Short mmCIF file of C-alpha atoms and ligand atoms in Angstrom, two decimals:
data_model
loop_
_atom_site.label_atom_id
_atom_site.label_comp_id
_atom_site.label_asym_id
_atom_site.label_seq_id
_atom_site.Cartn_x
_atom_site.Cartn_y
_atom_site.Cartn_z
CA MET A 1 91.00 -43.19 -71.37
CA SER A 2 91.73 -40.91 -74.43
CA SER A 3 95.45 -39.66 -75.13
CA VAL A 4 96.18 -35.83 -75.23
CA ALA A 5 96.26 -36.23 -79.20
CA GLU A 6 93.12 -37.83 -79.24
CA VAL A 7 91.33 -35.27 -77.26
CA ALA A 8 93.05 -32.44 -79.33
CA ALA A 9 91.64 -34.05 -82.54
CA GLN A 10 88.02 -34.02 -81.20
CA LEU A 11 88.22 -30.18 -80.62
CA GLN A 12 87.18 -27.57 -83.13
CA GLY A 13 90.01 -24.99 -83.86
CA TYR A 14 92.20 -26.31 -81.03
CA ASP A 15 95.30 -24.24 -81.08
CA PRO A 16 97.84 -24.96 -78.20
CA GLN A 17 99.33 -21.72 -78.55
CA ALA A 18 96.11 -19.58 -78.13
CA LEU A 19 93.66 -21.62 -76.11
CA SER A 20 90.53 -19.93 -74.60
CA VAL A 21 89.56 -20.60 -71.09
CA ALA A 22 86.28 -22.36 -72.54
CA GLY A 23 88.62 -24.49 -74.89
CA VAL A 24 90.72 -25.55 -71.71
CA ASN A 25 87.60 -26.52 -69.86
CA GLU A 26 86.28 -28.34 -72.95
CA PHE A 27 89.67 -30.20 -73.33
CA LEU A 28 89.49 -31.30 -69.66
CA LEU A 29 86.05 -32.45 -69.91
CA ARG A 30 87.03 -34.88 -72.43
CA LEU A 31 90.35 -35.95 -70.69
CA VAL A 32 89.09 -36.42 -67.20
CA HIS A 33 86.77 -39.21 -66.18
CA SER A 34 85.39 -40.08 -62.80
CA ILE A 35 87.45 -42.97 -60.91
CA ASP A 36 85.16 -45.79 -59.88
CA ALA A 37 86.31 -47.00 -56.54
CA PRO A 38 83.41 -47.08 -54.02
CA GLN A 39 83.68 -47.78 -50.42
CA GLN A 40 81.15 -47.98 -47.63
CA LEU A 41 81.68 -45.31 -44.87
CA PRO A 42 79.86 -44.53 -41.62
CA LEU A 43 78.04 -41.28 -41.95
CA PHE A 44 80.49 -39.40 -39.68
CA GLU A 45 83.51 -40.19 -42.06
CA ALA A 46 81.65 -39.35 -45.20
CA LEU A 47 81.52 -35.63 -44.94
CA GLY A 48 82.91 -33.91 -48.01
CA ARG A 49 82.87 -37.26 -50.04
CA VAL A 50 80.99 -37.93 -53.35
CA LEU A 51 78.29 -40.41 -53.43
CA ALA A 52 79.22 -43.40 -55.57
CA ASP A 53 75.59 -44.39 -55.78
CA ASP A 54 71.96 -43.02 -55.51
CA VAL A 55 70.88 -43.10 -52.01
CA ILE A 56 67.30 -44.52 -52.13
CA SER A 57 65.03 -43.93 -49.12
CA PRO A 58 63.99 -46.94 -47.42
CA ILE A 59 61.31 -45.21 -45.48
CA ASN A 60 58.69 -42.49 -45.70
CA VAL A 61 60.11 -39.29 -44.05
CA PRO A 62 58.38 -38.27 -41.93
CA PRO A 63 57.05 -41.81 -41.25
CA HIS A 64 53.62 -40.66 -40.17
CA ASP A 65 51.19 -37.71 -40.37
CA ASN A 66 52.17 -35.47 -37.63
CA SER A 67 51.59 -32.02 -35.95
CA ALA A 68 53.69 -28.91 -37.16
CA MET A 69 52.49 -27.14 -33.91
CA ASP A 70 51.77 -27.27 -30.39
CA GLY A 71 47.84 -27.00 -30.34
CA PHE A 72 44.75 -29.06 -30.90
CA ALA A 73 44.06 -31.63 -33.44
CA LEU A 74 40.62 -31.60 -34.90
CA ARG A 75 38.57 -32.84 -38.03
CA GLY A 76 38.79 -30.29 -40.67
CA SER A 77 35.48 -31.28 -42.05
CA GLU A 78 33.75 -29.66 -38.83
CA LEU A 79 35.14 -26.22 -39.75
CA ARG A 80 32.17 -23.99 -41.02
CA PRO A 81 33.02 -20.85 -42.94
CA GLY A 82 32.22 -17.72 -40.84
CA ALA A 83 31.49 -19.61 -37.61
CA PRO A 84 33.67 -20.40 -34.59
CA LEU A 85 33.71 -24.07 -33.64
CA GLN A 86 33.66 -25.25 -30.16
CA LEU A 87 35.33 -28.52 -29.28
CA SER A 88 35.73 -30.87 -26.16
CA ARG A 89 39.20 -32.15 -25.54
CA VAL A 90 39.38 -35.97 -25.05
CA GLY A 91 43.16 -36.60 -24.60
CA THR A 92 46.62 -35.50 -25.30
CA ALA A 93 49.17 -36.72 -28.06
CA LEU A 94 52.72 -36.48 -27.05
CA ALA A 95 55.57 -36.59 -29.44
CA GLY A 96 56.97 -40.20 -29.55
CA VAL A 97 54.06 -42.07 -28.28
CA ALA A 98 51.14 -42.51 -30.52
CA TRP A 99 47.60 -41.60 -28.85
CA ARG A 100 45.33 -44.41 -29.55
CA GLY A 101 41.88 -43.29 -28.29
CA THR A 102 39.00 -42.61 -30.58
CA VAL A 103 37.64 -39.05 -31.35
CA GLY A 104 34.02 -38.35 -31.94
CA PRO A 105 32.30 -35.57 -33.62
CA GLY A 106 32.69 -32.13 -31.57
CA GLU A 107 35.94 -33.48 -30.16
CA CYS A 108 39.77 -32.66 -30.33
CA VAL A 109 42.86 -33.78 -28.82
CA LYS A 110 45.53 -31.72 -27.43
CA ILE A 111 48.71 -32.36 -29.55
CA MET A 112 52.66 -31.47 -29.35
CA THR A 113 54.87 -30.69 -32.16
CA GLY A 114 55.81 -33.90 -33.94
CA ALA A 115 53.21 -36.22 -32.20
CA VAL A 116 51.48 -38.60 -34.63
CA MET A 117 48.12 -37.20 -35.75
CA PRO A 118 45.27 -39.29 -33.84
CA ASP A 119 43.19 -41.47 -36.21
CA GLY A 120 40.60 -39.37 -38.04
CA LEU A 121 42.02 -35.96 -37.32
CA ASP A 122 43.83 -33.93 -40.13
CA THR A 123 43.98 -30.19 -38.99
CA VAL A 124 45.71 -28.42 -36.21
CA VAL A 125 45.03 -25.30 -34.46
CA PRO A 126 47.86 -23.63 -32.75
CA GLN A 127 47.39 -23.48 -29.09
CA GLU A 128 47.78 -19.58 -29.03
CA LEU A 129 45.03 -19.09 -31.35
CA VAL A 130 42.13 -20.82 -29.31
CA LYS A 131 39.89 -19.35 -26.97
CA ARG A 132 39.78 -21.53 -23.54
CA LEU A 133 36.21 -22.18 -22.50
CA ALA A 134 36.88 -24.53 -19.62
CA GLN A 135 39.82 -25.38 -17.22
CA ASP A 136 42.49 -27.61 -18.40
CA ASP A 137 41.46 -26.85 -21.91
CA LEU A 138 38.57 -29.46 -21.69
CA ARG A 139 36.59 -27.13 -23.89
CA ILE A 140 38.07 -24.66 -26.35
CA GLU A 141 36.64 -22.29 -29.14
CA VAL A 142 38.55 -22.14 -32.71
CA PRO A 143 37.93 -18.69 -34.00
CA ALA A 144 36.02 -18.38 -37.28
CA ASN A 145 37.57 -18.31 -40.58
CA LEU A 146 41.19 -19.17 -38.99
CA LEU A 147 41.93 -22.69 -40.44
CA LYS A 148 41.31 -24.65 -43.58
CA LEU A 149 41.46 -28.59 -43.57
CA GLY A 150 45.01 -29.81 -43.49
CA ASP A 151 46.51 -26.79 -41.98
CA ASN A 152 49.62 -27.39 -39.51
CA ARG A 153 49.85 -31.08 -40.31
CA ARG A 154 52.96 -32.79 -42.06
CA ARG A 155 52.03 -35.30 -44.19
CA LEU A 156 53.69 -38.82 -44.22
CA GLY A 157 56.37 -38.87 -46.92
CA GLU A 158 56.36 -35.20 -47.62
CA ASP A 159 60.03 -34.99 -47.28
CA LEU A 160 60.94 -38.12 -49.00
CA ARG A 161 58.67 -41.13 -50.18
CA CYS A 162 59.79 -44.75 -49.48
CA GLY A 163 61.78 -45.95 -52.75
CA GLU A 164 62.45 -42.25 -53.87
CA VAL A 165 66.08 -41.05 -54.63
CA ALA A 166 67.07 -39.08 -51.86
CA LEU A 167 70.49 -38.13 -53.12
CA LYS A 168 71.96 -38.83 -56.55
CA LYS A 169 75.27 -40.32 -57.48
CA GLY A 170 77.86 -37.65 -57.72
CA ALA A 171 76.34 -35.41 -54.93
CA HIS A 172 78.68 -34.10 -52.35
CA LEU A 173 77.99 -35.00 -48.85
CA GLY A 174 77.74 -31.67 -47.12
CA PRO A 175 76.23 -31.06 -43.73
CA ALA A 176 72.64 -30.96 -45.03
CA ALA A 177 73.21 -33.98 -47.11
CA LEU A 178 74.45 -36.10 -44.11
CA GLY A 179 71.57 -34.98 -42.20
CA LEU A 180 69.18 -36.16 -44.83
CA VAL A 181 70.92 -39.59 -45.08
CA ALA A 182 70.62 -39.89 -41.40
CA SER A 183 66.87 -39.08 -41.45
CA LEU A 184 66.59 -42.08 -43.33
CA GLY A 185 68.04 -44.31 -40.78
CA LEU A 186 71.04 -44.99 -42.81
CA ALA A 187 74.26 -45.42 -40.95
CA THR A 188 76.67 -45.81 -43.89
CA VAL A 189 76.87 -44.72 -47.31
CA GLN A 190 78.53 -45.63 -50.60
CA VAL A 191 81.18 -42.77 -51.27
CA GLN A 192 84.27 -42.70 -53.90
CA ARG A 193 87.47 -42.93 -52.24
CA ARG A 194 89.46 -39.86 -51.51
CA LEU A 195 91.61 -38.70 -54.44
CA LYS A 196 95.53 -38.62 -53.59
CA VAL A 197 97.24 -35.73 -55.11
CA ALA A 198 100.96 -34.95 -55.21
CA TYR A 199 102.46 -31.48 -55.60
CA PHE A 200 105.86 -30.04 -55.58
CA SER A 201 107.62 -26.73 -56.43
CA THR A 202 110.29 -26.31 -59.12
CA GLY A 203 112.95 -23.73 -59.76
CA ASP A 204 116.37 -23.18 -58.30
CA GLU A 205 115.32 -19.65 -56.96
CA ILE A 206 112.70 -21.26 -54.82
CA LEU A 207 113.74 -21.83 -51.02
CA SER A 208 111.95 -24.08 -48.54
CA LEU A 209 110.99 -22.47 -45.36
CA GLY A 210 113.73 -22.59 -42.85
CA GLU A 211 116.55 -21.77 -45.63
CA PRO A 212 118.04 -18.44 -45.19
CA LEU A 213 117.01 -15.94 -47.71
CA ARG A 214 119.61 -14.99 -50.26
CA GLU A 215 119.89 -12.63 -53.16
CA GLY A 216 117.53 -13.50 -56.20
CA ALA A 217 115.73 -16.23 -54.28
CA VAL A 218 112.01 -16.38 -52.96
CA TYR A 219 110.33 -18.56 -50.39
CA ASP A 220 108.13 -21.26 -51.78
CA SER A 221 104.51 -20.24 -51.43
CA ASN A 222 102.74 -22.47 -53.92
CA ARG A 223 102.98 -25.52 -51.83
CA TYR A 224 101.36 -23.84 -49.21
CA THR A 225 98.50 -22.57 -51.21
CA LEU A 226 98.21 -25.82 -53.21
CA PHE A 227 98.01 -27.76 -49.89
CA GLY A 228 95.16 -25.53 -48.68
CA LEU A 229 93.22 -25.59 -51.78
CA LEU A 230 93.62 -29.34 -52.17
CA SER A 231 92.68 -30.05 -48.63
CA ARG A 232 89.53 -28.02 -48.86
CA LEU A 233 88.51 -29.91 -51.72
CA GLY A 234 89.07 -33.23 -49.69
CA CYS A 235 91.91 -34.53 -51.35
CA GLU A 236 94.77 -36.49 -49.60
CA VAL A 237 98.02 -34.56 -50.19
CA VAL A 238 101.43 -35.88 -50.87
CA ASP A 239 104.03 -32.99 -50.43
CA LEU A 240 107.05 -33.54 -52.48
CA GLY A 241 108.78 -30.65 -51.40
CA VAL A 242 110.83 -28.20 -53.55
CA VAL A 243 112.66 -30.03 -56.37
CA ARG A 244 115.74 -28.73 -57.68
CA ASP A 245 116.35 -28.16 -61.42
CA GLN A 246 118.16 -31.45 -62.13
CA PRO A 247 116.80 -34.09 -64.53
CA ALA A 248 117.52 -36.83 -62.11
CA LEU A 249 115.56 -35.24 -59.16
CA LEU A 250 112.71 -34.21 -61.42
CA GLU A 251 112.50 -37.74 -62.99
CA ALA A 252 112.42 -39.31 -59.61
CA ALA A 253 109.84 -36.97 -58.18
CA PHE A 254 107.56 -37.57 -61.27
CA ILE A 255 107.98 -41.21 -61.16
CA ASP A 256 107.32 -41.54 -57.40
CA ALA A 257 104.16 -39.28 -57.56
CA ALA A 258 102.80 -41.05 -60.74
CA SER A 259 103.29 -44.52 -59.00
CA HIS A 260 100.50 -43.88 -56.27
CA CYS A 261 98.81 -40.72 -56.84
CA ASP A 262 95.56 -39.82 -58.87
CA ALA A 263 97.18 -36.47 -59.81
CA ILE A 264 100.33 -34.51 -59.76
CA ILE A 265 100.48 -30.81 -59.68
CA THR A 266 103.67 -28.70 -60.15
CA SER A 267 104.31 -24.98 -60.18
CA GLY A 268 106.79 -23.12 -62.25
CA GLY A 269 109.13 -24.09 -65.16
CA VAL A 270 106.44 -24.18 -67.86
CA SER A 271 106.74 -20.93 -69.57
CA VAL A 272 108.21 -20.48 -72.92
CA GLY A 273 111.38 -18.91 -71.99
CA GLU A 274 112.17 -21.47 -69.10
CA ALA A 275 115.81 -22.79 -69.55
CA ASP A 276 114.91 -25.44 -66.94
CA PHE A 277 114.30 -29.21 -67.34
CA THR A 278 110.94 -29.46 -66.15
CA LYS A 279 109.11 -29.36 -69.46
CA ALA A 280 111.68 -31.64 -70.95
CA MET A 281 111.10 -34.09 -68.19
CA MET A 282 107.22 -33.95 -68.46
CA LYS A 283 107.65 -34.55 -72.30
CA LYS A 284 110.03 -37.56 -71.59
CA LEU A 285 107.82 -39.20 -69.07
CA GLY A 286 104.33 -38.37 -70.05
CA ASP A 287 101.75 -37.68 -72.44
CA VAL A 288 101.55 -34.06 -72.19
CA ALA A 289 100.20 -30.93 -74.02
CA PHE A 290 102.00 -27.43 -73.43
CA TRP A 291 99.63 -24.49 -73.67
CA LYS A 292 99.52 -20.73 -73.95
CA ILE A 293 96.04 -19.89 -72.63
CA ALA A 294 94.34 -16.59 -73.53
CA MET A 295 94.04 -15.56 -69.76
CA ARG A 296 95.50 -13.32 -67.12
CA PRO A 297 96.75 -14.35 -64.72
CA GLY A 298 98.04 -17.52 -65.89
CA ARG A 299 99.08 -18.18 -69.53
CA PRO A 300 101.28 -21.14 -69.59
CA MET A 301 100.00 -24.40 -68.31
CA ALA A 302 101.06 -28.16 -69.21
CA VAL A 303 98.22 -30.78 -68.84
CA GLY A 304 98.31 -34.41 -69.50
CA ARG A 305 99.11 -37.75 -67.80
CA ILE A 306 102.42 -39.52 -66.42
CA GLY A 307 101.26 -43.08 -66.21
CA GLN A 308 97.75 -43.15 -64.96
CA ALA A 309 98.14 -39.91 -63.02
CA LEU A 310 96.57 -36.61 -64.30
CA LEU A 311 99.28 -33.92 -64.67
CA PHE A 312 98.90 -30.17 -64.26
CA GLY A 313 101.95 -28.19 -64.82
CA LEU A 314 100.98 -24.65 -63.57
CA PRO A 315 102.69 -21.51 -63.86
CA GLY A 316 105.16 -20.36 -61.06
CA ASN A 317 103.44 -17.00 -60.14
CA PRO A 318 101.53 -17.37 -56.84
CA VAL A 319 98.47 -15.84 -58.03
CA ALA A 320 98.42 -17.67 -61.33
CA VAL A 321 98.68 -20.91 -59.46
CA MET A 322 95.49 -19.99 -57.31
CA VAL A 323 93.50 -18.75 -60.39
CA THR A 324 94.41 -21.70 -62.73
CA PHE A 325 93.73 -24.22 -59.84
CA LEU A 326 90.20 -22.55 -59.28
CA ALA A 327 89.42 -22.24 -63.18
CA PHE A 328 90.72 -25.72 -64.39
CA VAL A 329 92.27 -27.90 -61.76
CA ARG A 330 89.53 -27.69 -59.24
CA PRO A 331 86.78 -28.53 -61.83
CA ALA A 332 88.78 -31.35 -63.29
CA LEU A 333 89.66 -32.83 -59.88
CA LEU A 334 85.94 -32.61 -58.80
CA ARG A 335 85.15 -34.61 -62.07
CA LEU A 336 87.85 -37.16 -61.47
CA MET A 337 86.61 -37.62 -57.80
CA GLY A 338 83.01 -38.33 -59.39
CA SER A 339 81.18 -35.17 -58.36
CA SER A 340 78.52 -33.70 -60.54
CA ALA A 341 78.93 -30.19 -59.32
CA LEU A 342 82.10 -28.60 -61.30
CA LEU A 343 82.18 -25.03 -61.67
CA PRO A 344 80.76 -22.58 -59.15
CA PRO A 345 77.89 -20.32 -60.11
CA LEU A 346 78.87 -16.71 -61.22
CA LEU A 347 76.99 -13.90 -59.55
CA LYS A 348 76.34 -10.36 -60.81
CA ALA A 349 78.06 -7.50 -59.05
CA TYR A 350 78.22 -3.75 -59.86
CA SER A 351 81.94 -2.55 -60.32
CA LEU A 352 82.73 0.30 -58.04
CA GLU A 353 85.61 1.28 -60.75
CA PRO A 354 86.50 1.45 -64.18
CA LEU A 355 88.29 -1.72 -65.14
CA ARG A 356 90.77 -2.04 -68.24
CA LYS A 357 90.31 -5.10 -70.19
CA LYS A 358 91.50 -6.23 -73.55
CA PRO A 359 89.22 -8.21 -75.65
CA GLY A 360 90.52 -11.67 -76.52
CA ARG A 361 91.47 -13.28 -73.21
CA THR A 362 89.66 -14.00 -70.15
CA GLU A 363 90.88 -11.97 -66.87
CA TYR A 364 90.37 -12.86 -63.20
CA GLN A 365 90.76 -9.92 -61.09
CA ARG A 366 90.81 -10.02 -57.34
CA GLY A 367 87.85 -8.50 -55.75
CA THR A 368 85.96 -7.67 -52.59
CA VAL A 369 82.39 -8.37 -52.99
CA SER A 370 79.83 -6.67 -50.55
CA THR A 371 76.15 -6.07 -50.58
CA THR A 372 74.52 -2.61 -51.15
CA ALA A 373 71.58 -1.15 -48.92
CA ASP A 374 69.01 -2.36 -51.71
CA GLY A 375 70.48 -5.89 -51.59
CA SER A 376 72.42 -6.03 -54.74
CA LEU A 377 76.15 -6.78 -54.99
CA ARG A 378 79.00 -4.57 -55.70
CA VAL A 379 82.66 -5.09 -56.10
CA LYS A 380 85.96 -3.44 -55.91
CA THR A 381 89.42 -4.77 -56.88
CA THR A 382 91.97 -5.51 -54.25
CA GLY A 383 95.11 -3.69 -54.60
CA ASN A 384 97.95 -4.50 -57.05
CA GLN A 385 96.78 -6.92 -59.66
CA GLY A 386 100.21 -8.49 -60.35
CA SER A 387 100.40 -12.07 -60.80
CA GLY A 388 102.84 -12.50 -57.98
CA VAL A 389 101.04 -10.31 -55.38
CA LEU A 390 99.50 -12.90 -53.17
CA SER A 391 98.11 -10.21 -50.72
CA SER A 392 95.53 -9.30 -53.39
CA MET A 393 94.12 -12.74 -52.99
CA VAL A 394 94.06 -12.63 -49.37
CA GLN A 395 92.04 -9.36 -49.16
CA ALA A 396 89.85 -10.62 -51.89
CA ASN A 397 86.72 -12.74 -51.31
CA GLY A 398 86.11 -13.58 -54.86
CA LEU A 399 87.41 -13.14 -58.54
CA ILE A 400 85.90 -10.86 -60.95
CA VAL A 401 85.67 -12.69 -64.07
CA LEU A 402 86.11 -10.60 -67.26
CA HIS A 403 85.03 -12.86 -70.19
CA HIS A 404 87.01 -13.44 -73.33
CA ALA A 405 85.30 -11.12 -75.70
CA GLN A 406 84.42 -8.45 -73.04
CA GLY A 407 86.13 -5.15 -73.16
CA ASP A 408 86.61 -2.25 -70.64
CA VAL A 409 84.17 -1.88 -67.76
CA ALA A 410 82.77 1.44 -66.70
CA THR A 411 81.93 2.42 -63.15
CA GLY A 412 78.54 1.08 -62.26
CA GLU A 413 78.27 -1.59 -64.90
CA PRO A 414 77.55 -5.36 -63.85
CA VAL A 415 80.56 -7.79 -63.89
CA ASP A 416 80.45 -11.71 -63.27
CA VAL A 417 82.21 -12.58 -60.01
CA MET A 418 83.23 -16.08 -58.69
CA MET A 419 83.11 -16.23 -54.93
CA PHE A 420 85.69 -18.04 -53.02
CA ASP A 421 83.26 -19.57 -50.60
CA GLY A 422 84.71 -22.68 -49.23
CA ALA A 423 87.35 -23.04 -51.94
CA ILE A 424 89.79 -20.71 -50.42
P1 AMP B 1 108.13 -19.52 -63.80
O1 AMP B 1 106.72 -19.95 -64.07
O2 AMP B 1 109.00 -20.67 -63.42
O3 AMP B 1 108.67 -18.69 -64.68
O4 AMP B 1 107.85 -18.67 -62.34
C1 AMP B 1 107.23 -17.36 -62.46
C2 AMP B 1 107.47 -16.61 -61.21
O5 AMP B 1 106.98 -17.26 -60.11
C3 AMP B 1 108.91 -16.41 -60.98
O6 AMP B 1 108.98 -15.30 -60.29
C4 AMP B 1 109.09 -17.41 -59.71
O7 AMP B 1 110.26 -16.93 -58.99
C5 AMP B 1 107.95 -17.52 -59.05
N1 AMP B 1 107.86 -18.76 -58.33
C6 AMP B 1 107.80 -20.05 -58.83
N2 AMP B 1 107.43 -20.89 -58.25
C7 AMP B 1 107.12 -20.37 -56.92
C8 AMP B 1 106.70 -20.77 -55.60
N3 AMP B 1 106.98 -22.01 -55.33
N4 AMP B 1 106.75 -19.94 -54.65
C9 AMP B 1 106.67 -18.70 -55.02
N5 AMP B 1 107.05 -17.97 -56.18
C10 AMP B 1 107.36 -18.92 -57.19
MG1 MG B 2 111.20 -20.90 -63.28
#
């Protein structure tokens, strides 16, 4: 485990007073390493977890050649170009029971989707494409030039071969992955334990819900957005409430969280002009860097460790909390939980309006992305882009990412967008 100073020393041109977004992510990549705490879980409990080991297929999937259609199984070698093929039906193969008869030349077997291909047969003609020549399909004709050998047959092991890696360590177990593991006949999987993440809000002006509104105060929204973001990420959350700006209270909250959590997230109290004790307490108890990041919204942020726990001191503004979470905390926590997927892919969308942008910082504007008639994406900003305006996040379905070196954007120009997908 490297200290903050050791990580900083590894980075070229590290300047805590003017760190780029890329610089932050590079720092975090070096600071944060995966936990290694595997546990074996039944599949139904493993949704959203990260695999702690490769899943190796113990069987072939599918386990036998089978039909992809309802139809008639035949020998592909009997097909002749330009000529129809007449066949006599000698049996019926149903799904779930292998048909054990023998099939001679000029013969076929009626077959259902998923049924095992009878010995010697390798091709299936879909039932709706044959000409029926006798009652009960005892004699059929396959039209000329319709099929080639192997058509409509699923091969043994075409999804997965016995011994092959079905899923890699670090993969997220989403619905498709759960189904894939089940298709291998495996009832349990080896996954990393869930992360436990504590959070609290700081600031004497922050009111808990239920307190009467008073002049100069605002209700705490950050604990709720953090609760949602962390829960969506599959973390176990520990809510430490609003902590008043008193050293003893802050110290107790940090020590409590550090003693039993993998990470601690605070909001507020890390900007330069702060009169309060949050920064001082982080400095006293932990190994922490205080940054000014070239970004908007966001800017001030503290990162490091208190004891074994990772610490993220996020800015107080509600939109800045969400944006810094998505840009930095989420990828760092994914890495901590052992995931191999970190940042979501960026998509290109055409801006429906001009966007003002100063080169030299990364800007995250809230946007609504929609699809045009020709299938391309377009994006429009949502309302007031102030860093305290949460309604802009509610209306948005993604963030417009205006990169560090980028300048103004004209109407119709493409911009990168990061969709919220399941994160928000
Ligand atoms: P700070 O980073 O402490 O300077 O806070 C920046 C702004 O965010 C101030 O207007 C705070 O009142 C506001 N703020 C800080 N914490 C919260 C919170 N938990 N909920 C809502 N607003 C907050
Ligand atoms: Mg404050």
